[in-house]
Short mmCIF file of C-alpha atoms in Angstrom, two decimals:
data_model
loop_
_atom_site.label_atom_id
_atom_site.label_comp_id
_atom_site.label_asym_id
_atom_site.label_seq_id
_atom_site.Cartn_x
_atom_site.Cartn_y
_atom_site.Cartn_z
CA UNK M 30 -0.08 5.07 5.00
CA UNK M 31 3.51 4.08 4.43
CA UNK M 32 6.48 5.17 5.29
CA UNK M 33 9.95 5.16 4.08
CA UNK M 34 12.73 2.91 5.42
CA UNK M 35 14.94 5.12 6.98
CA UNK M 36 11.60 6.40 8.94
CA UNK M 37 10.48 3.01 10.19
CA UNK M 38 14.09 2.46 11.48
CA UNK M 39 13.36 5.67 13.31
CA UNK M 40 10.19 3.86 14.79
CA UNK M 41 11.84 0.86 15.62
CA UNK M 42 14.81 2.00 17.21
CA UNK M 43 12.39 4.31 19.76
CA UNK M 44 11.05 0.73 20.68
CA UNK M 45 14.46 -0.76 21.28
CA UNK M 46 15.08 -2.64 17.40
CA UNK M 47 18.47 -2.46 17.16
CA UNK M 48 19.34 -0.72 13.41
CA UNK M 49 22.60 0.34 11.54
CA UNK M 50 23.81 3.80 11.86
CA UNK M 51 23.01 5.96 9.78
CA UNK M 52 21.06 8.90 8.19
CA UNK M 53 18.49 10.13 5.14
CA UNK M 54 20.23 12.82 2.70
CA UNK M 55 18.79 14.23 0.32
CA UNK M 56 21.62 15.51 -2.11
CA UNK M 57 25.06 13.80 -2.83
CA UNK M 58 26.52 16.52 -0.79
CA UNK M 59 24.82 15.46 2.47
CA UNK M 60 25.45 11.52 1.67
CA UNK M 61 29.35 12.41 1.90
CA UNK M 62 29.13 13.71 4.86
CA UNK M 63 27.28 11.20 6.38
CA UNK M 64 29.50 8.88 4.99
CA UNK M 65 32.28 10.38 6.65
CA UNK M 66 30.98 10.40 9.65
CA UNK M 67 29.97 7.09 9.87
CA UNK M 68 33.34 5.87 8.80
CA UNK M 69 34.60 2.77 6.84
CA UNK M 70 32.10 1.00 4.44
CA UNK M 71 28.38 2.21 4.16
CA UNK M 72 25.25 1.03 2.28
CA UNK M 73 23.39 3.62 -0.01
CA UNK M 74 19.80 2.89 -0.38
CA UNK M 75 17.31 4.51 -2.37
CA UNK M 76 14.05 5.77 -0.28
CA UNK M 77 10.66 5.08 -2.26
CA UNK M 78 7.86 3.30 -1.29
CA UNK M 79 8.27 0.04 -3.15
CA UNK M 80 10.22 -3.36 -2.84
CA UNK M 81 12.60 -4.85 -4.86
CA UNK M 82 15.13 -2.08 -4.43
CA UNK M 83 18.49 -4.22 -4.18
CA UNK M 84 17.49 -5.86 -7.60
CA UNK M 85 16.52 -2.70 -9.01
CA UNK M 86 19.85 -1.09 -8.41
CA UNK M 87 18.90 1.02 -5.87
CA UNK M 88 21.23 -0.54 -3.14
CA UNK M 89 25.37 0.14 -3.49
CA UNK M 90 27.83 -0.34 -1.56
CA UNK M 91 30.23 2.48 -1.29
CA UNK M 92 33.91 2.49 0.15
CA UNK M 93 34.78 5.52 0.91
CA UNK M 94 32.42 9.19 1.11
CA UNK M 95 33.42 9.84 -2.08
CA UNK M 96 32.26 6.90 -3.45
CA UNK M 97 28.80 6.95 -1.89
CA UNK M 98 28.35 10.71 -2.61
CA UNK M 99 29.06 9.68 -6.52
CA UNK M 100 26.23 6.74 -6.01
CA UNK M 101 23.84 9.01 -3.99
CA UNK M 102 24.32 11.53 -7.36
CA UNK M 103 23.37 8.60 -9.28
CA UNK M 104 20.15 8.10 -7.57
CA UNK M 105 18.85 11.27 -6.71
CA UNK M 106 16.20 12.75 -9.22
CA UNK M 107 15.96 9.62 -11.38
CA UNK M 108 13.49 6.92 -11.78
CA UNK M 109 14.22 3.57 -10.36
CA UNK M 110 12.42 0.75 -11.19
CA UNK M 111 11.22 -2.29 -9.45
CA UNK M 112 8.93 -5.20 -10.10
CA UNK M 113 6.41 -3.68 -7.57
CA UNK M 114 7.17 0.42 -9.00
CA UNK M 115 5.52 -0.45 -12.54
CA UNK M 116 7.09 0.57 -15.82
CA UNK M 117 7.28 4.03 -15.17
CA UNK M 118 9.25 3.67 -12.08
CA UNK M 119 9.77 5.94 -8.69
CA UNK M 120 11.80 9.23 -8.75
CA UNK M 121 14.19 8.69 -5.67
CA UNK M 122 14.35 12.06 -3.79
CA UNK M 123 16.15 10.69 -0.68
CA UNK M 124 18.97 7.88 0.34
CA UNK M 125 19.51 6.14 3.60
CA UNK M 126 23.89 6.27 3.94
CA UNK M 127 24.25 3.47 6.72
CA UNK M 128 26.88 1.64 7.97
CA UNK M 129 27.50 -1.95 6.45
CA UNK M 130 27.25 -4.77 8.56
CA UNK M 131 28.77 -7.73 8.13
CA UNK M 132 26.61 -10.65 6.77
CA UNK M 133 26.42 -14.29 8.41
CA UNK M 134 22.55 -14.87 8.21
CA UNK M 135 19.48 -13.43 7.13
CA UNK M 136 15.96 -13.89 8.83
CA UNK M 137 12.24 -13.06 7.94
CA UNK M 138 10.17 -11.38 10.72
CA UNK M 139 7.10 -9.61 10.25
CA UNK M 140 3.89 -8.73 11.92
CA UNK M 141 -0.09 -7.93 10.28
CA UNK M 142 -3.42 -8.44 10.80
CA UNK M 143 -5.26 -11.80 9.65
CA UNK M 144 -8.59 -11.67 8.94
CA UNK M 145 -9.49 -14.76 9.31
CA UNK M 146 -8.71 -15.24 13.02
CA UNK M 147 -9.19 -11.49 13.69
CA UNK M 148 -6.24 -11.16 15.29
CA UNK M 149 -2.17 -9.94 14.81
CA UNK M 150 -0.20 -13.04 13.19
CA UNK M 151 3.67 -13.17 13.73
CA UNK M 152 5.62 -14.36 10.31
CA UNK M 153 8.91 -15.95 10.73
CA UNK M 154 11.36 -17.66 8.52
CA UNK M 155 14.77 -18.84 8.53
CA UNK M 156 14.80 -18.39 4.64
CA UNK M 157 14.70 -14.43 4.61
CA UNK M 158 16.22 -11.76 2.09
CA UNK M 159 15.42 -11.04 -1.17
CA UNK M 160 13.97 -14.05 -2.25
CA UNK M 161 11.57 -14.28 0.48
CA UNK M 162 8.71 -14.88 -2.44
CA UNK M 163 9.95 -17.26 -3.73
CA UNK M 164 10.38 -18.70 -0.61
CA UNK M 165 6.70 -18.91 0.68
CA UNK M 166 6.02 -20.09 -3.41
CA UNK M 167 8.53 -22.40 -3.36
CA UNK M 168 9.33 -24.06 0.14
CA UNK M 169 5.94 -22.72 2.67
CA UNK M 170 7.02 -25.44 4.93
CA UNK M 171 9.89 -22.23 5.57
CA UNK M 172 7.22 -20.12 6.63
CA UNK M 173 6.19 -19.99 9.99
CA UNK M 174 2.98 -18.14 11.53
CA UNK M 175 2.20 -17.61 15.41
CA UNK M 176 -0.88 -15.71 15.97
CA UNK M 177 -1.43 -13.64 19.31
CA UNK M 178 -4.21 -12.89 20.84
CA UNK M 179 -5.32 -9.07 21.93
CA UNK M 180 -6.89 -10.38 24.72
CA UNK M 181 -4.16 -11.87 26.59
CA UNK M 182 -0.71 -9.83 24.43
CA UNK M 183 2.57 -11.71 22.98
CA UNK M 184 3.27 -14.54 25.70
CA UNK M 185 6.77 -15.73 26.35
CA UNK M 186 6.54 -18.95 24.72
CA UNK M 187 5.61 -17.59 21.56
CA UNK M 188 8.29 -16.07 21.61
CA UNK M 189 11.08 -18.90 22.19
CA UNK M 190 9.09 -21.00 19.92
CA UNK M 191 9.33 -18.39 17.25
CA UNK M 192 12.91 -17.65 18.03
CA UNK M 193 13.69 -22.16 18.16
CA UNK M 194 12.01 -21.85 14.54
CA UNK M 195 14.35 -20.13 12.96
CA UNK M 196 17.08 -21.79 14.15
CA UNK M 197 19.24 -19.98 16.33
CA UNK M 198 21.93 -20.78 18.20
CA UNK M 199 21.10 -20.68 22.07
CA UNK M 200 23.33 -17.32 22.17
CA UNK M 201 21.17 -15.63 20.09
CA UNK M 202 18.50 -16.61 21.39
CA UNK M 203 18.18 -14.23 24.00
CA UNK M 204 18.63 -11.68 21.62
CA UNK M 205 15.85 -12.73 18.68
CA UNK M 206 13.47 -12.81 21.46
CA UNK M 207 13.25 -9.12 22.24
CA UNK M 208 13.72 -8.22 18.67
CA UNK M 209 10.21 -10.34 18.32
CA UNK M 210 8.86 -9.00 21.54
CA UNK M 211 9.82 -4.61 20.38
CA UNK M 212 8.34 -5.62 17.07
CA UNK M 213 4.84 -6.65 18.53
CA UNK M 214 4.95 -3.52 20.85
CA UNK M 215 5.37 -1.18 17.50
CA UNK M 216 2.80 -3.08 15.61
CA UNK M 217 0.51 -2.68 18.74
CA UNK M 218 1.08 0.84 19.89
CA UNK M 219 1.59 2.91 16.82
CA UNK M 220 -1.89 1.08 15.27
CA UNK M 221 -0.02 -0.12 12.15
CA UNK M 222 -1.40 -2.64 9.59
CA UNK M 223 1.68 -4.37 8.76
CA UNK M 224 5.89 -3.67 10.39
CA UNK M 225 8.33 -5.84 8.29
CA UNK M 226 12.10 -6.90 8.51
CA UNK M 227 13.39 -8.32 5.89
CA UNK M 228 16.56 -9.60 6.68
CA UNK M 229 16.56 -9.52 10.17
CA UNK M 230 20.41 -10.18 10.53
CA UNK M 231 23.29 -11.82 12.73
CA UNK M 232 26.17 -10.42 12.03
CA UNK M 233 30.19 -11.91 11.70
CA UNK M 234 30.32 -10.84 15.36
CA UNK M 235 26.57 -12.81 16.32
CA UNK M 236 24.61 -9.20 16.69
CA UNK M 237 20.84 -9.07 15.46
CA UNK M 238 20.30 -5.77 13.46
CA UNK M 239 17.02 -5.12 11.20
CA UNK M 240 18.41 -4.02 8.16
CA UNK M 241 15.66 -3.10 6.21
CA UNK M 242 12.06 -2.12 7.38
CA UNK M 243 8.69 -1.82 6.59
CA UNK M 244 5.43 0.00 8.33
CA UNK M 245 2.51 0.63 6.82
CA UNK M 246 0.24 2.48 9.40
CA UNK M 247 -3.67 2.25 9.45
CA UNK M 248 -4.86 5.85 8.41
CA UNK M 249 -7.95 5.10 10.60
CA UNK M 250 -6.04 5.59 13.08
CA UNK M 251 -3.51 8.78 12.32
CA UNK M 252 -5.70 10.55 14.53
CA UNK M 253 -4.24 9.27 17.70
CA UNK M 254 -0.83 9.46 16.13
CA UNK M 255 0.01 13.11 14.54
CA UNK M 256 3.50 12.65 14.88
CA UNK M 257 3.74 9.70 12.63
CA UNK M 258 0.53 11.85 10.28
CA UNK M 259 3.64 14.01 9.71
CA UNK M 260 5.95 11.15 7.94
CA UNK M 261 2.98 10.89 5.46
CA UNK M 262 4.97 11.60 1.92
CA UNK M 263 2.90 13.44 -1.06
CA UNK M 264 5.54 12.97 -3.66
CA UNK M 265 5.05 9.46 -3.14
CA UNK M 266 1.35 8.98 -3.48
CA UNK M 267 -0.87 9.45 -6.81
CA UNK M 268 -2.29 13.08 -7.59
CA UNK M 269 -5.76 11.41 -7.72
CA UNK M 270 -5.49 10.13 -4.85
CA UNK M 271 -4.54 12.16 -2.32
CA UNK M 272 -7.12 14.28 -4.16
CA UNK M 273 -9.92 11.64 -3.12
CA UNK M 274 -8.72 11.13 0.15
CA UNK M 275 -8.87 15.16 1.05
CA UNK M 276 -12.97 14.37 -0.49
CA UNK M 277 -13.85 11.19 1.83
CA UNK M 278 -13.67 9.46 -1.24
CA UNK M 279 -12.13 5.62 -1.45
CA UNK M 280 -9.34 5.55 -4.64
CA UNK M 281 -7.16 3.47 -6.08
CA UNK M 282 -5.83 4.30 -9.64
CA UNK M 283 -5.39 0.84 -11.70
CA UNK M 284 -4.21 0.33 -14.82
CA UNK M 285 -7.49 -0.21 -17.04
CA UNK M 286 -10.05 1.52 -19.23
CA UNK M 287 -12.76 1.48 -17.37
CA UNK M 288 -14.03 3.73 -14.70
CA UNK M 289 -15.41 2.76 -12.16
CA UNK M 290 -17.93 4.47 -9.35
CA UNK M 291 -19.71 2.51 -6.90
CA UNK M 292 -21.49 2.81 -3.16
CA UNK M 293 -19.33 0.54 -0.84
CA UNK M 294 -16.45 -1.49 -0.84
CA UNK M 295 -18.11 -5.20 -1.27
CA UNK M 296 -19.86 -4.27 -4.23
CA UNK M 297 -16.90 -2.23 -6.23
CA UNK M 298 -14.74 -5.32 -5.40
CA UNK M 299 -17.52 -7.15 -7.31
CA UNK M 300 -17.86 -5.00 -9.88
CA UNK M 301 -14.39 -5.17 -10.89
CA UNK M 302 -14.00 -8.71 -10.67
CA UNK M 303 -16.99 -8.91 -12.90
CA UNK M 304 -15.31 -6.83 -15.53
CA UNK M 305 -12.38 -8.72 -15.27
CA UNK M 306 -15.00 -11.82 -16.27
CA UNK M 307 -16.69 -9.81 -18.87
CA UNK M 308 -12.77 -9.15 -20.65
CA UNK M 309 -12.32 -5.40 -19.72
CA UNK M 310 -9.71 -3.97 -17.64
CA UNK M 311 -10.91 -1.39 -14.12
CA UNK M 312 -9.09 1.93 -14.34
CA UNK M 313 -9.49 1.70 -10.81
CA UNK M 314 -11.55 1.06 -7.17
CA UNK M 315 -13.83 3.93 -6.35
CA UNK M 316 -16.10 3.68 -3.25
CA UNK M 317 -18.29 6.64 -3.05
CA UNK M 318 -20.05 5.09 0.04
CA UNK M 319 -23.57 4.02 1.22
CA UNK M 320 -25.41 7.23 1.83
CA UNK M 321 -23.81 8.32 -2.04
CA UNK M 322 -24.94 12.41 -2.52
CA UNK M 323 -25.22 14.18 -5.45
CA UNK M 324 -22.03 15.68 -4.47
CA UNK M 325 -19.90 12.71 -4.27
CA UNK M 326 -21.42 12.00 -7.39
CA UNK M 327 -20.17 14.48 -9.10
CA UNK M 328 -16.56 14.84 -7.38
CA UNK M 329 -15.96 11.48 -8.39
CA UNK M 330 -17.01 12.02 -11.62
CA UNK M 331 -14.39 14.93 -11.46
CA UNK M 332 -11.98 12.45 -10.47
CA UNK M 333 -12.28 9.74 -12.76
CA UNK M 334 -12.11 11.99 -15.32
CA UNK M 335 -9.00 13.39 -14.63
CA UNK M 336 -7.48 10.03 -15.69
CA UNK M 337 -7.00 10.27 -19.55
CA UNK M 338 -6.85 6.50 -19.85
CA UNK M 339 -10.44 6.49 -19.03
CA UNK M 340 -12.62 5.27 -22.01
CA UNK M 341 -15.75 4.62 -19.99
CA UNK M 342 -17.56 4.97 -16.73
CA UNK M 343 -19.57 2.46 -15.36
CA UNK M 344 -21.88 3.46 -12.32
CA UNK M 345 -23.29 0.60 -10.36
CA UNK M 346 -25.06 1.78 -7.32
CA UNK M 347 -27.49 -0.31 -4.76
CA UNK M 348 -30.00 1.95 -3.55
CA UNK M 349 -30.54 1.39 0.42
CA UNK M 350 -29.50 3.68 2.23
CA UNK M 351 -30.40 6.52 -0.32
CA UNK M 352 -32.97 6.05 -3.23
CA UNK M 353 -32.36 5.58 -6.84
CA UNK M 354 -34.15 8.25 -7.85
CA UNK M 355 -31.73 10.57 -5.73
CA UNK M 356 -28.62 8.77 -7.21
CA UNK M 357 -30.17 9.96 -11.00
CA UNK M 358 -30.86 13.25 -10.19
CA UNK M 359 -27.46 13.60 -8.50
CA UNK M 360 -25.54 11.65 -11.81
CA UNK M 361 -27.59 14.01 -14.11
CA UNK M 362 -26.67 16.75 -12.21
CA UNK M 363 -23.09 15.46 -12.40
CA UNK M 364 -22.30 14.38 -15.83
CA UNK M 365 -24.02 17.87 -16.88
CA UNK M 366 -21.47 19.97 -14.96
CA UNK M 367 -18.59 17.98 -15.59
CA UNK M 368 -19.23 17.79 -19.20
CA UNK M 369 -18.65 14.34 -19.53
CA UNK M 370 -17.74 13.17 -22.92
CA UNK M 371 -17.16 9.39 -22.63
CA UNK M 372 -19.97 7.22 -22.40
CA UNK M 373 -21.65 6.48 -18.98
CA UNK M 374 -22.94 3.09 -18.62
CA UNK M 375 -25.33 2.67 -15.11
CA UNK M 376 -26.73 -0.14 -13.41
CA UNK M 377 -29.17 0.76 -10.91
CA UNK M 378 -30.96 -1.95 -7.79
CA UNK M 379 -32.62 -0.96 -4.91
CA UNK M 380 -35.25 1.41 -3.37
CA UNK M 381 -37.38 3.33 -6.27
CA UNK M 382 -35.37 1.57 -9.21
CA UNK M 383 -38.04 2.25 -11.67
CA UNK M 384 -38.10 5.67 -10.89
CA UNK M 385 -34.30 6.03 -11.17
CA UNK M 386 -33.75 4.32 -14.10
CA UNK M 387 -36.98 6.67 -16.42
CA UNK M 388 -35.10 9.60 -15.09
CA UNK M 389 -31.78 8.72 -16.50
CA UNK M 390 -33.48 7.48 -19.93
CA UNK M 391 -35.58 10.64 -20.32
CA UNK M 392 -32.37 13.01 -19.25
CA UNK M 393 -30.97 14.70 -21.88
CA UNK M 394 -28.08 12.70 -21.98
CA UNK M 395 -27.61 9.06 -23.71
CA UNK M 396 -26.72 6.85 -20.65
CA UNK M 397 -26.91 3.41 -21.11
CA UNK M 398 -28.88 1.72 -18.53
CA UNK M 399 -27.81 -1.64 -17.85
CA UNK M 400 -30.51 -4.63 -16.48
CA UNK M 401 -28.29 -6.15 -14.15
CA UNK M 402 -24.20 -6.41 -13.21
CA UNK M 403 -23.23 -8.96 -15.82
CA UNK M 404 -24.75 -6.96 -18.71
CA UNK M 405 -23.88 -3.56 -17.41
CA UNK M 406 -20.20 -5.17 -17.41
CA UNK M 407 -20.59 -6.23 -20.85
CA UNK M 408 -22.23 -3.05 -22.40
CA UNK M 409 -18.87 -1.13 -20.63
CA UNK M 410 -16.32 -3.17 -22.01
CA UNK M 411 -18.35 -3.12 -25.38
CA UNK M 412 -18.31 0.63 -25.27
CA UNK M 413 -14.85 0.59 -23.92
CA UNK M 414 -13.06 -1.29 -27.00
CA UNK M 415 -15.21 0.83 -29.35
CA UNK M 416 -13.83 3.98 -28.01
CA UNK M 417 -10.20 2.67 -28.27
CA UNK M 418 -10.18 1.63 -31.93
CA UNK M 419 -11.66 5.58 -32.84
#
């Protein structure tokens, strides 16, 4: 789950991050009077759940309240668009108005979870801002990783060597060393996936502020947390997929023609790879699970459908934990009471395969039944260009 900026500054100054001043509004009216009672120069910065914001035009400086109320009026209710938003863009229905701080260095710092040692990785650079990217494209040798251990917790001199990495000056040092150590405590003890600063900042006057945050919080773990459940923000999620989620079901909208449904995550990575291979586009990941019923069948056939982009759906289910012949009865079942209208291309393996796959050919409907994933890719994209040239 993520959360907006000005809500992860919340979280971070609980832990002892120091922040800017300042306050969400949600109408030009409230940004002026935020303004005015921060005083002198403030920042007004777009809330939505992407990056890119500054470059987007969705961070202004403003002069006097005045000023950032007429900015704030700018924002509010429009779409901005970022390289990470898409075409279409975000509607901003909320601005941070914070103080500005004065500029003499920007830092990286973040925190997540690598897979491949299994354990929390701290990211550092010297190099941080807007550019960070390009960056870790350009000039990795910038990028700095110290990974911690759960077992024994952030020692001290992973922190001084992380803080001696960016270059500091010994005054700061002090400093940069409990921003590191009250960023591992928030990534630790509010179960998040990923907390982000980007910059990290010293100010003219050689004070370390995070001026812009990320979290992204594990939703297997909102159960322990229900006051951060509360941040969670609708507006800024897909339709779809909060409708999924509320079913137990695993979406992700994409941009392609081709729908897919498929028991566990593994295999619907696969199968979208392999219609990547086979020259079709995914309309998205669906992950009905292992122990697939005939009612997840059929609400995911509900919400596939309810993408128009949709052309095709291509179900590709391993039967182990529940038989093939279950999975046909329950996509019978389902494409009859959704009154599905595009085609429906399945690829059955597993436990009484033979008996799945006569079911679906003697059903009264005309799936195609695919020998294998390569040619059930190939019969969807097939299908899936011939439906978008009628």
């Amino acid at each position: 789950m993520n959360v907006h900026e000005y809500q992860a500054k919340q979280i971070l100054a609980r832990f002892g991050v120091p922040v800017p001043r300042g306050e969400a509004a949600s109408n030009p009216y409230e940004a002026y009077e935020i303004a005015a009672r921060l005083g002198g120069r403030v920042a007004v910065k777009a809330q939505i759940h992407a990056g890119g914001r500054g470059k987007g035009g969705g961070i202004r400086l403003a002069d006097t309240p005045s000023e950032a109320e007429e900015i704030a009026g700018g924002m509010l209710g429009t779409a901005l668009v970022t390289r990470q938003t898409g075409s279409g863009g975000r509607i901003v229905r909320r601005v941070l108005v914070e103080e500005a701080l004065s500029i003499r260095k920007e830092f990286y710092l973040g925190i997540l979870v690598d897979r491949e040692t299994r354990c929390p990785v701290i990211v550092a650079s010297p190099s941080g801002g807007m550019d960070i990217e390009k960056v870790a494209a350009e000039t990795p040798e910038l990028i700095f990783r110290e990974p911690v251990d759960p077992r024994v917790g952030l020692q001290p001199y992973a922190l001084r060597k992380l803080a001696f990495r960016l270059g500091l000056e010994d005054g700061l040092l002090p400093a940069a060393t409990r921003v590191i150590a009250a960023l591992y405590r928030v990534f630790e003890q509010i179960d998040a996936s990923l907390v982000e600063i980007n910059p990290l900042l010293v100010t003219g006057s050689d004070e370390v502020y995070a001026l812009d945050a990320k979290i992204v919080l594990d939703d297997n773990a909102l159960y322990r947390h229900p006051e951060l459940r509360a941040l969670r923000d609708f507006s800024e999620e897909d339709p779809l997929e909060i409708r999924a989620s509320r079913l137990g079901i695993n979406y992700i909208r994409l941009d392609g023609n081709i729908g897919c449904m498929v028991n566990g995550a593994g295999l619907a990575m696969a199968t979208m790879d392999i219609i990547k291979i086979a020259g079709g586009s995914p309309a998205n990941f669906l992950d009905v699970g292992g122990g697939a019923t005939a009612d997840q069948i059929r609400n995911a056939f509900g919400i596939l459908l309810s993408d128009d982009k949709v052309r095709v759906v291509l179900l590709n289910i391993f039967g182990g934990i529940v038989r093939c012949d279950i999975v046909a009865h329950g996509v019978i079942g389902a494409v009859r009471d959704a009154g599905v209208k595009v085609p429906v291309v399945v690829r059955l393996e597993g436990t009484n395969v033979d008996e799945g796959r006569r079911l679906l050919l003697e059903s009264d409907f005309e799936f195609t039944v695919a020998d294998g994933m390569r040619d059930a890719a190939e019969k969807a994209v097939a299908l899936a260009r011939r439906e978008g040239v009628q």
